[in-house]
Every structure is written in structure tokens, then in C-alpha cells.
CSV table of C-alpha atoms and ligand atoms in Angstrom, one decimal:
chain,number,residue,atom,x,y,z
A,1,MET,CA,102.4,140.6,108.5
A,2,LYS,CA,102.9,137.3,110.5
A,3,THR,CA,104.9,135.1,108.5
A,4,ILE,CA,103.9,131.4,107.7
A,5,ASP,CA,107.1,129.9,109.4
A,6,LEU,CA,107.8,126.5,108.0
A,7,ARG,CA,111.5,126.6,108.8
A,8,SER,CA,110.9,124.1,111.8
A,9,ASP,CA,108.8,123.0,114.4
A,10,THR,CA,111.1,124.5,116.8
A,11,VAL,CA,109.3,127.9,115.8
A,12,THR,CA,105.9,126.8,117.5
A,13,GLU,CA,104.8,129.4,120.1
A,14,PRO,CA,103.0,127.8,123.4
A,15,THR,CA,99.3,127.6,123.1
A,16,PRO,CA,96.8,129.7,125.1
A,17,ALA,CA,96.3,126.6,127.6
A,18,MET,CA,100.2,126.1,128.0
A,19,ARG,CA,100.3,130.0,128.7
A,20,GLU,CA,97.4,129.6,131.4
A,21,ALA,CA,99.1,126.6,133.0
A,22,MET,CA,102.6,128.4,133.2
A,23,ALA,CA,100.8,131.4,135.1
A,24,ARG,CA,99.2,128.8,137.5
A,25,ALA,CA,102.1,126.5,138.0
A,26,GLU,CA,103.0,125.3,141.4
A,27,VAL,CA,106.8,125.7,141.7
A,28,GLY,CA,109.4,124.9,144.0
A,29,ASP,CA,113.2,124.6,143.9
A,30,ASP,CA,114.0,121.8,141.4
A,31,VAL,CA,117.7,121.5,142.1
A,32,TYR,CA,116.5,120.5,145.6
A,33,GLY,CA,114.0,118.3,143.4
A,34,GLU,CA,111.3,120.3,145.2
A,35,ASP,CA,109.5,121.5,142.3
A,36,PRO,CA,106.0,119.8,142.1
A,37,SER,CA,105.3,120.5,138.5
A,38,VAL,CA,108.8,119.4,137.2
A,39,ASN,CA,108.3,116.4,139.4
A,40,HIS,CA,104.9,115.7,137.8
A,41,LEU,CA,106.2,116.3,134.3
A,42,GLN,CA,109.2,113.8,134.8
A,43,ALA,CA,107.0,111.0,136.4
A,44,MET,CA,104.5,111.3,133.3
A,45,ALA,CA,107.6,111.3,130.9
A,46,ALA,CA,109.1,108.2,132.5
A,47,GLU,CA,105.5,106.4,132.3
A,48,MET,CA,105.2,107.3,128.7
A,49,MET,CA,108.4,106.1,127.9
A,50,GLY,CA,108.3,103.1,129.9
A,51,LYS,CA,111.5,103.9,131.8
A,52,GLU,CA,112.2,103.9,135.8
A,53,ALA,CA,112.9,107.6,135.7
A,54,ALA,CA,113.0,110.7,133.8
A,55,LEU,CA,115.0,114.2,134.1
A,56,PHE,CA,114.0,117.6,132.7
A,57,VAL,CA,116.5,119.7,130.9
A,58,PRO,CA,116.6,122.8,129.0
A,59,SER,CA,117.2,121.5,125.5
A,60,GLY,CA,117.4,118.4,123.2
A,61,THR,CA,121.1,119.2,122.6
A,62,MET,CA,121.5,119.1,126.5
A,63,GLY,CA,119.3,115.9,126.7
A,64,ASN,CA,121.8,114.0,124.0
A,65,LEU,CA,124.8,115.8,125.6
A,66,ALA,CA,124.0,114.7,129.2
A,67,SER,CA,122.8,111.2,128.2
A,68,ILE,CA,126.1,110.5,126.3
A,69,LEU,CA,128.4,112.0,129.1
A,70,ALA,CA,126.6,109.7,131.7
A,71,HIS,CA,127.0,106.6,129.6
A,72,CYS,CA,130.7,107.2,128.7
A,73,GLN,CA,134.1,108.0,130.0
A,74,ARG,CA,136.5,110.2,128.5
A,75,GLY,CA,138.1,108.6,125.7
A,76,ASP,CA,135.2,106.1,125.1
A,77,GLU,CA,133.7,106.0,121.6
A,78,VAL,CA,130.1,106.5,120.8
A,79,ILE,CA,128.8,105.3,117.5
A,80,VAL,CA,126.5,107.7,115.7
A,81,GLY,CA,124.9,108.2,112.0
A,82,ASP,CA,126.9,110.7,109.8
A,83,LYS,CA,123.6,112.6,109.4
A,84,ALA,CA,122.7,112.4,113.2
A,85,HIS,CA,121.7,115.6,114.9
A,86,THR,CA,124.2,114.8,117.5
A,87,PHE,CA,127.0,114.7,114.9
A,88,LEU,CA,126.0,117.4,112.8
A,89,TYR,CA,124.1,120.2,115.0
A,90,GLU,CA,125.2,119.9,118.6
A,91,ALA,CA,128.5,121.9,118.1
A,92,GLY,CA,130.8,119.0,118.8
A,93,GLY,CA,129.7,119.0,122.5
A,94,ILE,CA,130.4,115.5,123.3
A,95,SER,CA,134.0,116.0,122.0
A,96,ALA,CA,134.5,119.4,123.3
A,97,LEU,CA,133.1,118.8,126.8
A,98,GLY,CA,133.1,115.2,127.4
A,99,GLY,CA,136.3,113.9,125.6
A,100,ILE,CA,134.3,111.4,123.8
A,101,HIS,CA,135.2,110.2,120.4
A,102,SER,CA,132.7,109.7,117.8
A,103,CYS,CA,132.4,106.9,115.2
A,104,GLN,CA,130.3,108.0,112.3
A,105,LEU,CA,128.8,105.4,110.3
A,106,PRO,CA,126.8,105.9,106.9
A,107,ASN,CA,123.2,106.8,107.7
A,108,GLN,CA,121.2,105.1,104.8
A,109,PRO,CA,118.4,107.0,103.4
A,110,ASP,CA,115.7,105.4,105.5
A,111,GLY,CA,117.5,106.6,108.7
A,112,THR,CA,119.3,103.4,109.7
A,113,ILE,CA,122.8,102.3,110.2
A,114,ALA,CA,123.4,99.2,108.5
A,115,ILE,CA,123.9,96.3,111.2
A,116,GLU,CA,127.1,95.1,109.2
A,117,HIS,CA,128.5,98.6,109.4
A,118,LEU,CA,127.9,98.6,113.2
A,119,HIS,CA,129.5,95.1,113.6
A,120,ALA,CA,132.3,96.1,111.5
A,121,ALA,CA,132.9,99.3,113.8
A,122,ILE,CA,133.3,97.6,117.2
A,123,ARG,CA,136.4,98.1,118.5
A,124,PRO,CA,138.7,95.2,119.7
A,125,LYS,CA,140.0,95.2,123.1
A,126,ASP,CA,143.4,97.0,122.4
A,127,ILE,CA,145.0,99.7,124.1
A,128,HIS,CA,145.5,101.6,120.9
A,129,GLN,CA,141.8,102.0,120.4
A,130,PRO,CA,139.0,103.9,122.2
A,131,PRO,CA,136.4,101.3,123.6
A,132,THR,CA,133.1,101.4,121.9
A,133,ARG,CA,130.5,102.2,124.7
A,134,LEU,CA,127.6,103.4,123.0
A,135,ILE,CA,125.4,103.4,119.9
A,136,ALA,CA,123.0,106.4,119.4
A,137,LEU,CA,120.0,106.4,117.1
A,138,GLU,CA,117.7,109.1,116.1
A,139,ASN,CA,113.7,108.5,115.6
A,140,THR,CA,112.2,110.4,113.8
A,141,HIS,CA,115.5,111.0,111.8
A,142,ASN,CA,115.6,114.8,111.0
A,143,ARG,CA,118.2,115.2,108.3
A,144,CYS,CA,117.3,112.0,106.6
A,145,GLY,CA,113.7,113.3,105.8
A,146,GLY,CA,111.8,112.9,109.2
A,147,VAL,CA,111.8,109.4,108.7
A,148,VAL,CA,110.7,106.6,111.1
A,149,LEU,CA,112.7,103.9,112.4
A,150,SER,CA,110.9,100.7,112.8
A,151,PRO,CA,110.7,99.1,116.3
A,152,GLU,CA,112.0,96.0,114.3
A,153,TYR,CA,115.1,97.5,113.5
A,154,CYS,CA,115.7,99.3,116.7
A,155,TRP,CA,115.3,96.0,118.3
A,156,GLN,CA,117.9,94.4,116.0
A,157,VAL,CA,120.4,97.3,116.9
A,158,ALA,CA,119.7,97.0,120.6
A,159,GLU,CA,120.2,93.0,120.7
A,160,PHE,CA,123.3,93.3,118.9
A,161,ALA,CA,124.4,96.0,121.3
A,162,LYS,CA,123.5,93.7,124.1
A,163,GLU,CA,125.5,91.0,122.5
A,164,GLN,CA,128.7,93.1,122.5
A,165,GLY,CA,128.2,94.6,126.0
A,166,ILE,CA,127.4,98.0,124.5
A,167,LEU,CA,124.7,100.6,125.5
A,168,THR,CA,122.1,102.3,123.5
A,169,HIS,CA,120.6,105.7,123.5
A,170,LEU,CA,117.8,107.2,121.2
A,171,ASP,CA,117.7,110.7,120.1
A,172,GLY,CA,113.7,110.8,120.1
A,173,ALA,CA,113.4,114.4,119.9
A,174,ARG,CA,110.3,113.7,117.7
A,175,ILE,CA,109.6,110.1,118.9
A,176,PHE,CA,105.9,111.1,119.2
A,177,ASN,CA,105.7,111.7,115.6
A,178,ALA,CA,107.4,108.6,115.0
A,179,ALA,CA,104.8,106.8,117.1
A,180,VAL,CA,101.7,108.4,115.7
A,181,SER,CA,103.0,107.7,112.2
A,182,LEU,CA,103.5,103.8,113.1
A,183,GLY,CA,100.1,104.0,115.1
A,184,ILE,CA,101.9,102.5,118.0
A,185,SER,CA,103.0,104.0,121.6
A,186,ALA,CA,106.0,106.0,122.1
A,187,LYS,CA,107.0,103.3,124.7
A,188,GLU,CA,107.1,100.5,122.2
A,189,LEU,CA,109.6,102.7,120.1
A,190,ALA,CA,111.7,103.5,123.4
A,191,GLU,CA,111.6,100.1,125.0
A,192,PRO,CA,114.9,98.9,123.2
A,193,PHE,CA,117.0,101.7,124.5
A,194,ASP,CA,118.9,102.2,127.5
A,195,SER,CA,118.0,105.9,127.5
A,196,VAL,CA,116.0,108.1,125.3
A,197,THR,CA,115.5,111.8,125.1
A,198,PHE,CA,112.5,113.6,123.7
A,199,CYS,CA,111.6,117.2,123.2
A,200,LEU,CA,108.7,119.2,124.3
A,201,SER,CA,109.6,122.5,122.3
A,202,LYS,CA,109.1,121.1,118.8
A,203,ALA,CA,105.8,119.5,117.4
A,204,LEU,CA,104.4,119.6,120.9
A,205,CYS,CA,104.5,123.5,121.2
A,206,ALA,CA,105.9,123.8,124.5
A,207,PRO,CA,108.2,126.8,124.8
A,208,VAL,CA,111.2,125.0,126.5
A,209,GLY,CA,112.5,121.6,127.5
A,210,SER,CA,113.3,117.9,126.8
A,211,LEU,CA,113.4,114.9,129.0
A,212,ILE,CA,115.7,112.2,129.3
A,213,CYS,CA,114.4,109.0,130.3
A,214,GLY,CA,116.1,105.8,131.6
A,215,SER,CA,117.0,103.5,134.6
A,216,GLN,CA,116.9,105.1,138.2
A,217,PRO,CA,120.8,105.0,138.6
A,218,PHE,CA,121.3,106.3,135.0
A,219,ILE,CA,118.9,109.3,135.7
A,220,GLU,CA,121.0,109.8,138.9
A,221,ARG,CA,124.2,110.3,137.1
A,222,VAL,CA,122.5,112.4,134.4
A,223,ARG,CA,121.3,114.8,137.3
A,224,ARG,CA,124.8,115.3,138.3
A,225,VAL,CA,126.0,115.9,134.8
A,226,ARG,CA,123.2,118.3,134.1
A,227,LYS,CA,124.4,120.4,137.3
A,228,GLN,CA,127.7,120.2,135.8
A,229,LEU,CA,126.5,121.5,132.4
A,230,GLY,CA,124.7,124.4,134.2
A,231,GLY,CA,121.5,123.1,133.5
A,232,GLY,CA,120.1,122.7,137.2
A,233,MET,CA,117.1,125.0,137.0
A,234,ARG,CA,115.4,126.4,140.1
A,235,GLN,CA,111.5,127.3,140.0
A,236,ALA,CA,111.3,125.4,136.5
A,237,GLY,CA,107.7,124.5,137.3
A,238,VAL,CA,106.5,127.3,135.1
A,239,LEU,CA,108.2,125.6,132.0
A,240,ALA,CA,107.3,122.1,133.2
A,241,ALA,CA,103.7,123.1,133.2
A,242,ALA,CA,103.7,123.9,129.7
A,243,GLY,CA,105.2,120.4,129.1
A,244,ILE,CA,102.6,118.8,131.0
A,245,VAL,CA,99.8,120.4,128.8
A,246,ALA,CA,102.0,119.4,125.7
A,247,LEU,CA,102.1,115.8,126.9
A,248,GLU,CA,98.3,115.6,127.6
A,249,THR,CA,97.0,117.4,124.6
A,250,MET,CA,99.4,117.8,121.8
A,251,VAL,CA,100.5,114.1,121.1
A,252,ASP,CA,97.5,112.4,119.3
A,253,ARG,CA,96.8,115.7,117.2
A,254,LEU,CA,100.3,115.2,115.4
A,255,ALA,CA,98.5,112.7,113.0
A,256,GLU,CA,97.0,116.4,111.4
A,257,ASP,CA,100.5,117.6,110.9
A,258,HIS,CA,101.5,114.8,109.1
A,259,ALA,CA,98.4,114.9,106.7
A,260,ARG,CA,98.8,118.4,106.3
A,261,ALA,CA,102.5,117.9,105.2
A,262,LYS,CA,101.1,115.5,102.6
A,263,ARG,CA,98.6,118.0,101.4
A,264,LEU,CA,101.2,120.8,100.9
A,265,ALA,CA,103.6,118.2,99.2
A,266,GLU,CA,100.9,117.2,96.9
A,267,LYS,CA,100.3,120.9,96.1
A,268,LEU,CA,104.1,121.4,95.5
A,269,ASN,CA,104.5,118.3,93.5
A,270,SER,CA,104.8,119.7,90.0
A,271,ALA,CA,106.0,123.2,90.8
A,272,PRO,CA,108.8,124.2,88.2
A,273,HIS,CA,112.1,122.8,89.2
A,274,LEU,CA,111.1,121.3,92.4
A,275,ILE,CA,111.4,117.5,93.1
A,276,LEU,CA,110.0,116.0,96.2
A,277,GLU,CA,112.5,113.5,97.7
A,278,PRO,CA,111.3,109.9,97.5
A,279,GLY,CA,108.7,109.2,100.2
A,280,SER,CA,108.6,112.8,101.5
A,281,PRO,CA,106.8,113.5,103.7
A,282,ALA,CA,107.2,110.6,106.0
A,283,THR,CA,106.0,112.7,109.0
A,284,ASN,CA,105.9,116.4,109.5
A,285,MET,CA,108.8,117.4,107.3
A,286,ILE,CA,108.9,117.7,103.4
A,287,PHE,CA,112.3,117.4,101.8
A,288,ALA,CA,112.4,118.7,98.3
A,289,GLN,CA,115.3,119.7,95.8
A,290,LEU,CA,115.8,122.0,92.9
A,291,ASP,CA,116.7,120.2,89.9
A,292,SER,CA,119.7,120.8,87.8
A,293,GLY,CA,118.0,123.0,85.3
A,294,CYS,CA,117.0,125.7,88.0
A,295,PRO,CA,118.9,128.8,87.4
A,296,VAL,CA,118.8,130.0,91.2
A,297,THR,CA,119.6,128.3,94.5
A,298,THR,CA,117.3,127.6,97.6
A,299,LYS,CA,118.8,130.6,99.3
A,300,LYS,CA,117.4,133.1,96.6
A,301,VAL,CA,113.8,131.0,96.5
A,302,CYS,CA,113.9,131.5,100.4
A,303,GLU,CA,114.4,135.3,100.0
A,304,ALA,CA,111.5,135.8,97.6
A,305,LEU,CA,109.2,133.7,99.6
A,306,LYS,CA,110.0,135.5,102.7
A,307,GLU,CA,109.0,138.7,101.0
A,308,ARG,CA,105.6,136.9,100.1
A,309,GLY,CA,105.2,136.1,104.1
A,310,VAL,CA,106.6,132.5,104.0
A,311,GLN,CA,109.6,131.1,105.5
A,312,VAL,CA,111.1,127.4,104.8
A,313,GLY,CA,114.6,126.2,105.4
A,314,ALA,CA,117.3,126.2,102.8
A,315,ILE,CA,119.4,123.6,104.5
A,316,GLU,CA,121.7,122.8,101.1
A,317,PRO,CA,122.1,124.9,97.9
A,318,HIS,CA,119.4,122.8,96.2
A,319,ARG,CA,117.6,121.2,99.0
A,320,PHE,CA,114.6,122.6,101.2
A,321,ARG,CA,113.3,121.6,104.4
A,322,ILE,CA,109.5,122.3,105.1
A,323,VAL,CA,108.0,121.7,108.4
A,324,VAL,CA,104.6,121.5,109.0
A,325,HIS,CA,103.4,122.0,112.9
A,326,TYR,CA,100.5,123.2,115.1
A,327,TRP,CA,100.4,126.8,114.0
A,328,ILE,CA,100.1,125.8,110.2
A,329,ASP,CA,96.4,125.4,109.3
A,330,ASP,CA,95.0,124.7,105.9
A,331,ASN,CA,94.7,128.1,104.7
A,332,ALA,CA,98.5,128.5,105.6
A,333,VAL,CA,99.1,125.3,103.5
A,334,ASP,CA,97.4,127.1,100.6
A,335,VAL,CA,99.1,130.3,100.9
A,336,ALA,CA,102.5,128.4,101.1
A,337,ALA,CA,101.9,126.4,98.2
A,338,ASN,CA,100.9,129.5,95.9
A,339,ALA,CA,103.9,131.4,97.0
A,340,PHE,CA,106.2,128.6,96.1
A,341,TRP,CA,104.7,128.3,92.6
A,342,GLU,CA,104.6,131.9,91.9
A,343,VAL,CA,108.3,132.4,93.1
A,344,LEU,CA,109.6,129.6,91.2
A,345,LYS,CA,107.8,130.6,87.9
A,346,GLU,CA,109.0,133.9,88.3
A,347,LEU,CA,112.8,133.0,89.1
A,348,SER,CA,112.8,130.1,86.6
A,349,HIS,CA,113.0,132.7,83.5
B,1,TLP,N1,116.7,120.3,115.6
B,1,TLP,C1,116.8,121.7,115.1
B,1,TLP,C2,118.0,122.1,114.5
B,1,TLP,O1,119.0,122.1,115.3
B,1,TLP,C3,118.4,121.4,113.3
B,1,TLP,C4,115.5,121.7,114.0
B,1,TLP,O2,115.1,122.7,113.5
B,1,TLP,O3,115.0,120.5,113.8
B,1,TLP,N2,117.8,116.0,118.3
B,1,TLP,C5,117.0,116.4,117.0
B,1,TLP,C6,116.5,115.1,116.1
B,1,TLP,C7,116.7,117.6,116.4
B,1,TLP,O4,116.0,117.9,115.5
B,1,TLP,C8,116.9,118.6,117.4
B,1,TLP,C9,116.8,120.2,117.0
B,1,TLP,C10,117.6,118.4,118.7
B,1,TLP,C11,117.9,117.1,118.9
B,1,TLP,C12,118.1,119.5,119.6
B,1,TLP,O5,117.1,120.1,120.1
B,1,TLP,P1,117.3,121.6,120.9
B,1,TLP,O6,117.1,122.5,119.6
B,1,TLP,O7,116.1,121.6,121.9
B,1,TLP,O8,118.6,121.6,121.5
């Protein structure tokens, strides 16, 4: 039995059109800059984000790491949210590999960092303190519930950063989910930032890869950092080919995932002991919690769901993350909702 896998949109496998494009891809040595498919993908990405240039990297984690390393020197400080992917889930790479200090400010439930907190966190010019070099935001914000940051807020942060002589980076792993949800272009969401990374291998279904976008000189520095990290790939055109199909065909359809996430959330709404987080789902992720009267933890529920062929994320003892993606159709929504109801009924007494 193939499971209905709602743990993440990273589980998405390439579509038949992607596999076909991969098989037929024109390739070259990308470390020499000679892979036509990679070059085409990078040009598309730069255009879609409204930046001068782009660079293909193996993962979102490397995209954020290489961007931050290219913006900062050892001993500089980057401001991140305390629920940011870069802070929580990137194995401390910026510190371990770059000697970059992070200042974590509270992420509010809507994924933003309060401007007054940013203000208070800027370091004075003082040899005792690491200079604040960069502010990094995330859109959609994963751990805050897949919520969307508005362009107005992003401009507010960018203008503040500019006044302070600080750079800005956006972890836009799911920027297209944010753009589709707002009904605007990804370019509009990327515009305030000096650099943006976005992922092909999440809701867009490509098997591998992320793009870093920014100014030409920044991308030249990132290219060197990517080499230092061992991320310079050779005939990467086979991967880029899937990415091109992803950008051409998978962006507009994201609204379907958002609608299915809503439908699934509605079905789960009154399930025993389950409380949907306010506003959830904002995009393709449902966040729900077990109430304090529930006799079991999310881990136990996940085990029972798995026996019924459904997988969801137990991201905390009482908190689930349920992610809808291309391979989840209406039937999968029904099956998953029924399994949830059955398991919760069974485990609650
Ligand atoms: N996130 C993964 C896990 O690491 C949590 C997921 O399942 O959602 N930025 C954001 C906002 C992300 O959510 C992720 C992946 C990344 C960066 C890293 O991307 P990869 O996995 O390609 O390194």
C-alpha cells in the first residue's frame, strides 16, 4: 500500500513530464558555467524574482547558508526569527561553517518579527559587539503555520534595514505558495530583499534543487561559496530540466493545494481532541493540536495513522503538521480525514 504522505511537501516525487524532461535534458559542466539547462533555469529564476542573476544549488539549506555566508564575514551577526528554518533546522551551519553569530528575535504568530524588536537588536558600533550585517525573514513561514508575510511588512523591514545600512535575505522556500495565496507575483514579494532563495523540491515537485537570486556581484560571491561547500555540480542539467518544468507548470496550480488543505481542515475541525490552530491553514499546511484532555501524544496518533496508510508530522508532543501537495487528491483528503477520526475516537477511550 502506498501511504498518503502528508508529512511535508518535500516528499513530492517528480511528475511524468519532469522525468521525461530529465531524460532529454541538454547538459554540460556547470562548474564551468556550461550547462545549458542550468543556465536556462537560472535565467528563468532571476526573471521570476526580479533579480539580476540566480544560482542553482542542491538544497534550500545550502541556499540559505551560501547566501548568508556571501553577505556576512566571520564574526558578523544575522538577525533571524526564533522559529526560522535557518535557526531551527539547518544544523547551525551558519555558525559551524561560517563563524556567523545569530541574534534570534521572537517570531510572532503571523511569522513577522516586530519592528521595535529589530530596532532594539541593532548593535552599536562597539568593538565588544558583533556588527549586525543582515536580517533574514521567511515566507511562507513554516514553523509559524505556513503563514504568509505581506509585501507591506517586507518593505517595512527592508526600509528599516536600509536606514541602518543592513542587508536583507528572504528564505522563500515556499515563496510561490505565498504569492499564489496573496494573488500577486513572486517578484513583488522578492523585491524588497537583497537576496532570495526558493525551492523547487517542495510544493513544485522537482526532485532536487533551490535557487539563490540577487545582484550579479552577490551571485558571483555565492558561486564561490557554493564551490567551497562542495555544491558545485557538473551535469546538473538533468536536475535543472525538472526545475524548468516545475516553474513552467507547477506554480499556478498551488491554489489547488491550498483549497484541499482547507477542505481537509474542515473535515478535521470537530474530530475528538483535535484543535486547529487559529487561521490554519494559511496555505498548504494545517497545524493542529491535541487538547489537554487527550490521553495520548501526537507520536501515538501518528503510529496508529501510519497503520492505516496515512502519515502526518508530529512536530511536538501535542502539535501536528499536515501538508497538502500535488500528490494529494480529493480522495486522499477523504481517506486521511476518516483515518484521523477513527484513530482519535479509538485512542480517546
Ligand atoms: N523544510 C523541511 C524540514 O526541514 C522542516 C520541511 O519538511 O518543511 N526553508 C524552509 C522554510 C523550509 O521549510 C525548508 C525545508 C528549507 C528551507 C530547507 O530546504 P531543504 O530541505 O531543501 O534543505
